[in-house]
JSON list of C-alpha atoms in Angstrom, two decimals:
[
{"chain": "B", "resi": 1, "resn": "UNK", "atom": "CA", "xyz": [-40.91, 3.22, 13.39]},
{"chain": "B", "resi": 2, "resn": "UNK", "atom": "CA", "xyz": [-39.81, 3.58, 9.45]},
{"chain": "B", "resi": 3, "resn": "UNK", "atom": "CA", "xyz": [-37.83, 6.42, 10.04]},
{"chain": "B", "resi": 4, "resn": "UNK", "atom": "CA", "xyz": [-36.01, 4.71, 13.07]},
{"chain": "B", "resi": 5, "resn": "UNK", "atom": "CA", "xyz": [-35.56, 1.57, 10.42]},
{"chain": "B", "resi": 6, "resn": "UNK", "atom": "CA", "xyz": [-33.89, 3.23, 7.75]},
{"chain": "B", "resi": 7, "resn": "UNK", "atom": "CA", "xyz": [-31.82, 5.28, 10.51]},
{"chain": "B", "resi": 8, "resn": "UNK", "atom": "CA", "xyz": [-30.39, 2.32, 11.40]},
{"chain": "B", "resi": 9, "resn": "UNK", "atom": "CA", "xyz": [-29.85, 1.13, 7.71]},
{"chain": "B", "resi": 10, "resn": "UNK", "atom": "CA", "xyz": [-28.11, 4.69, 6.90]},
{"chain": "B", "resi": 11, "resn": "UNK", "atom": "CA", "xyz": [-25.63, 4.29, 9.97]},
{"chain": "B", "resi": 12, "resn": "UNK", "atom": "CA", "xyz": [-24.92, 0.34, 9.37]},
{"chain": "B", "resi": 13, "resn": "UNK", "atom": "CA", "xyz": [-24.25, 1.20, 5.86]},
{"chain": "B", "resi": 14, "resn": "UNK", "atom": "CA", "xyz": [-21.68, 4.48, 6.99]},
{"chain": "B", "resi": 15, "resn": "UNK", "atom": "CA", "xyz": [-20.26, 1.91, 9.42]},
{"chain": "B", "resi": 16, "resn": "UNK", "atom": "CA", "xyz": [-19.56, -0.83, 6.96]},
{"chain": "B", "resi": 17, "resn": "UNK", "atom": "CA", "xyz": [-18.37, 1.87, 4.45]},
{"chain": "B", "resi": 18, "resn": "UNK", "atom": "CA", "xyz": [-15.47, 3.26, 6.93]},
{"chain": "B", "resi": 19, "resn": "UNK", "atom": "CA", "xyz": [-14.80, -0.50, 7.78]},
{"chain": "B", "resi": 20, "resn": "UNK", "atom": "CA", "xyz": [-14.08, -1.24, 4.22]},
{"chain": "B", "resi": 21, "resn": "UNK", "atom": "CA", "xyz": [-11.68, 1.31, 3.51]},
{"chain": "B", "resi": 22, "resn": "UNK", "atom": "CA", "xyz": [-9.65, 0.50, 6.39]},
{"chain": "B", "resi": 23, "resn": "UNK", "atom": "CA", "xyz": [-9.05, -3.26, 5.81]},
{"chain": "B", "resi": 24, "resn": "UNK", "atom": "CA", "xyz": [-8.30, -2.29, 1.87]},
{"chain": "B", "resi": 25, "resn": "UNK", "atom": "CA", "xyz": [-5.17, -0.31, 2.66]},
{"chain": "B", "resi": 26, "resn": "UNK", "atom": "CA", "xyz": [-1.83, -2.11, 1.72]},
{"chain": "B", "resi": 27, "resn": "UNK", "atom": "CA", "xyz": [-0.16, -3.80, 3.81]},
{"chain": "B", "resi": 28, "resn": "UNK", "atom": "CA", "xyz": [3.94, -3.90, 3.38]},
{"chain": "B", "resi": 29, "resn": "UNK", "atom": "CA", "xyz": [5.25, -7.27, 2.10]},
{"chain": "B", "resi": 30, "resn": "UNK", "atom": "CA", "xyz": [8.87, -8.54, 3.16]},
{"chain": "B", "resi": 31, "resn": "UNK", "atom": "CA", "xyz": [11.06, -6.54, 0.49]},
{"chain": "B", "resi": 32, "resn": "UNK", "atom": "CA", "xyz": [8.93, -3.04, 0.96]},
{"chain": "B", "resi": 33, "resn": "UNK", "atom": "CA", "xyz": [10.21, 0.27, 2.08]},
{"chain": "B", "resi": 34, "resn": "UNK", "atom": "CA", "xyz": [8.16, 0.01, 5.15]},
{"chain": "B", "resi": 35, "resn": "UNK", "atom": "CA", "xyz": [8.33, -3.60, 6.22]},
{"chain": "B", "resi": 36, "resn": "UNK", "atom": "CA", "xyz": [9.05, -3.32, 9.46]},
{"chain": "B", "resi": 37, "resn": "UNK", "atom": "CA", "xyz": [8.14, 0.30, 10.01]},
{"chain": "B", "resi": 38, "resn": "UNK", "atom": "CA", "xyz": [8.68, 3.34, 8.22]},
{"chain": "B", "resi": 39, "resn": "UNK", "atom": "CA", "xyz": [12.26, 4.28, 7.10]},
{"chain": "B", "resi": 40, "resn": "UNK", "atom": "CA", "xyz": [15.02, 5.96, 9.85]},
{"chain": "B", "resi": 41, "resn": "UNK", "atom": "CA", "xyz": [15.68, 9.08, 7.10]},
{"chain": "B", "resi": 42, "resn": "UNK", "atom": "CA", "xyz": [13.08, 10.89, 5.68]},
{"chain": "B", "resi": 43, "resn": "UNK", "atom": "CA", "xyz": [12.85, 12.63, 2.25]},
{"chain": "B", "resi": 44, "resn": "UNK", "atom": "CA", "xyz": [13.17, 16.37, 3.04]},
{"chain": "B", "resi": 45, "resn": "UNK", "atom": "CA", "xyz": [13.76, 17.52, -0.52]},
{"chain": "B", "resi": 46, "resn": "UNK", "atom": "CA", "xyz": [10.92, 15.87, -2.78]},
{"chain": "B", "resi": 47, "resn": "UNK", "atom": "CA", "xyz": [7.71, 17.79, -2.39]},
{"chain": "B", "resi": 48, "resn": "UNK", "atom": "CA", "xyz": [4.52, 16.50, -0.38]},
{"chain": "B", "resi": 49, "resn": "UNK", "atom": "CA", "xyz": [2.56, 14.10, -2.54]},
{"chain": "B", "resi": 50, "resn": "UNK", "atom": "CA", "xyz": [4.69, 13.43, -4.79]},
{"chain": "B", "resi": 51, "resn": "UNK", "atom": "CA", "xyz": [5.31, 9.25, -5.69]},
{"chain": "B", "resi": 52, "resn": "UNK", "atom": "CA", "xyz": [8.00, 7.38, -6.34]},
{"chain": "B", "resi": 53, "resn": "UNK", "atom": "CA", "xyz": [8.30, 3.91, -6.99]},
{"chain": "B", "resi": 54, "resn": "UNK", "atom": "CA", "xyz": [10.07, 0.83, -5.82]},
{"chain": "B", "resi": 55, "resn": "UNK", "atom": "CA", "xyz": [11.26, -2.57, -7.59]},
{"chain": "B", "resi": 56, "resn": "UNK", "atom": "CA", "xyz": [11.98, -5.69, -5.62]},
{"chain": "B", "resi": 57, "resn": "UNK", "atom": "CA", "xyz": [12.16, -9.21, -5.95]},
{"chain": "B", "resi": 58, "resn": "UNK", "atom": "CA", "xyz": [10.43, -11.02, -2.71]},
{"chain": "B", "resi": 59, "resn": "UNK", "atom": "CA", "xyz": [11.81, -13.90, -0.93]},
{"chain": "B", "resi": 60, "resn": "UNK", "atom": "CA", "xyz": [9.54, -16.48, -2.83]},
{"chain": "B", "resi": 61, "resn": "UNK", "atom": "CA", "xyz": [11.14, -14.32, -6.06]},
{"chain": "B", "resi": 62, "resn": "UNK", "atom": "CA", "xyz": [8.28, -13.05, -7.14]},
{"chain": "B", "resi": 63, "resn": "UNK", "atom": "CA", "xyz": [9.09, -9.27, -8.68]},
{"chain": "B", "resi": 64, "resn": "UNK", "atom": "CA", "xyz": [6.78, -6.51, -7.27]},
{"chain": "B", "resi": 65, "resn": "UNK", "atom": "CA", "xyz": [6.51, -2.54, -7.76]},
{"chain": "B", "resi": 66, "resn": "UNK", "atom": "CA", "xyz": [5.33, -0.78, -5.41]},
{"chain": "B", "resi": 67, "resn": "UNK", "atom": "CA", "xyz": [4.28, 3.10, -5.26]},
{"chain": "B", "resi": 68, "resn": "UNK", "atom": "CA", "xyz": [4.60, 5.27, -3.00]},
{"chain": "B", "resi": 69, "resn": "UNK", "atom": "CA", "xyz": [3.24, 8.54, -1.85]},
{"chain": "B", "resi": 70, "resn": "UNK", "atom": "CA", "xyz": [5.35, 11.54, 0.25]},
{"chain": "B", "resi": 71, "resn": "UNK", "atom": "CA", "xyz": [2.79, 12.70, 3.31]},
{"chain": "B", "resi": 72, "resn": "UNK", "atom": "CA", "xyz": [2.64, 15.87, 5.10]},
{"chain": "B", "resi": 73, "resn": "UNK", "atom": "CA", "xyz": [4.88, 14.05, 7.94]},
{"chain": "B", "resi": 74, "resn": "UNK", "atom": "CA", "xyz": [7.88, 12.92, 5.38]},
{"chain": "B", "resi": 75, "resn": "UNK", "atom": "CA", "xyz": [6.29, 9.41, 5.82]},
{"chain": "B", "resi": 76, "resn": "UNK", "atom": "CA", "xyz": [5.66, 7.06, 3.14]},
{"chain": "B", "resi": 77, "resn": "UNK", "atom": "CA", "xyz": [2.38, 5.79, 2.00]},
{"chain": "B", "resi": 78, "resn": "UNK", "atom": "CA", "xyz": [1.78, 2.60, 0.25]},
{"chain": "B", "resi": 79, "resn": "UNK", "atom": "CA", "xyz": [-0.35, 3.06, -2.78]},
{"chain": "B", "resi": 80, "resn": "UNK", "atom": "CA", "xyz": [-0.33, 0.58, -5.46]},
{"chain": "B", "resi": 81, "resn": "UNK", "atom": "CA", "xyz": [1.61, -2.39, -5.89]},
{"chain": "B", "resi": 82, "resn": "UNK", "atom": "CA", "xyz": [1.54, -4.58, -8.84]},
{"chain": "B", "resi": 83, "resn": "UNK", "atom": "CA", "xyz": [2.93, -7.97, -9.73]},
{"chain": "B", "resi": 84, "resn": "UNK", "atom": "CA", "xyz": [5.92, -7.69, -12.26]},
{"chain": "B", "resi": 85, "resn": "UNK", "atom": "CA", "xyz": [6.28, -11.30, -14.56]},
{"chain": "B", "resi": 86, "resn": "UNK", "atom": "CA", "xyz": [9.10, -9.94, -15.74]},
{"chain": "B", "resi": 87, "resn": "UNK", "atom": "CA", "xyz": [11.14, -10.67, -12.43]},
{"chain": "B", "resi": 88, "resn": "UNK", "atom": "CA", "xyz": [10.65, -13.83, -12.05]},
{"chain": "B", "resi": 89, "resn": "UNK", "atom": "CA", "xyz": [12.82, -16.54, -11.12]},
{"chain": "B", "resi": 90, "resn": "UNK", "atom": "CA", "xyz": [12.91, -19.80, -13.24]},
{"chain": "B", "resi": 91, "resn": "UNK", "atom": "CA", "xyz": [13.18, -23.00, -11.02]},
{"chain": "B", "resi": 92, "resn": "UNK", "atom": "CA", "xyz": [16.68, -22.46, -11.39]},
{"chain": "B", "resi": 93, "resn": "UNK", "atom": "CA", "xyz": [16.57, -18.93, -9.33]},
{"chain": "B", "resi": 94, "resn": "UNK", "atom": "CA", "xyz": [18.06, -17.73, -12.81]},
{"chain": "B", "resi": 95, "resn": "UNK", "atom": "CA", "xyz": [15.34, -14.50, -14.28]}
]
């Protein structure tokens, strides 16, 4: 009966684990490379893995950068995105 116990502990814990790491991807935000889906023309030249990043301002004007990683596929992968202060808008919509 203990080892059926801590069975079950050891898969709910796998379970939650796999869970976790799929809801903490990033999710595209309006002003992304791949809001909306991924891009029509893929990057044939830069090698797989490599990153790149991205500056935008959002429609609120809040300034992000976002990273992004090259895949196998030519996709693009969202990997970090930060908050820049330095783009953003006064009240005035003036930076």
């Amino acid at each position: 009966m203990k080892k059926i116990i801590i069975a079950a502990f050891a898969a709910l814990l796998v379970t939650s684990c796999a869970q976790t790491q799929s809801n903490s991807e990033l999710q595209p935000i309006a002003g992304s490379i791949t809001y909306g889906g991924q891009p029509r023309t893929k990057l044939t030249k830069s090698p797989i893995g490599s990153t790149f990043s991205h500056t935008f301002l959002d429609p609120a004007g809040n300034g992000w950068s976002e990273t992004y990683q090259i895949q196998p596929d030519r996709s693009l992968k969202l990997i970090a995105r930060r908050r820049s202060l330095e783009f953003t808008l006064n009240p005035g919509g003036r930076l």
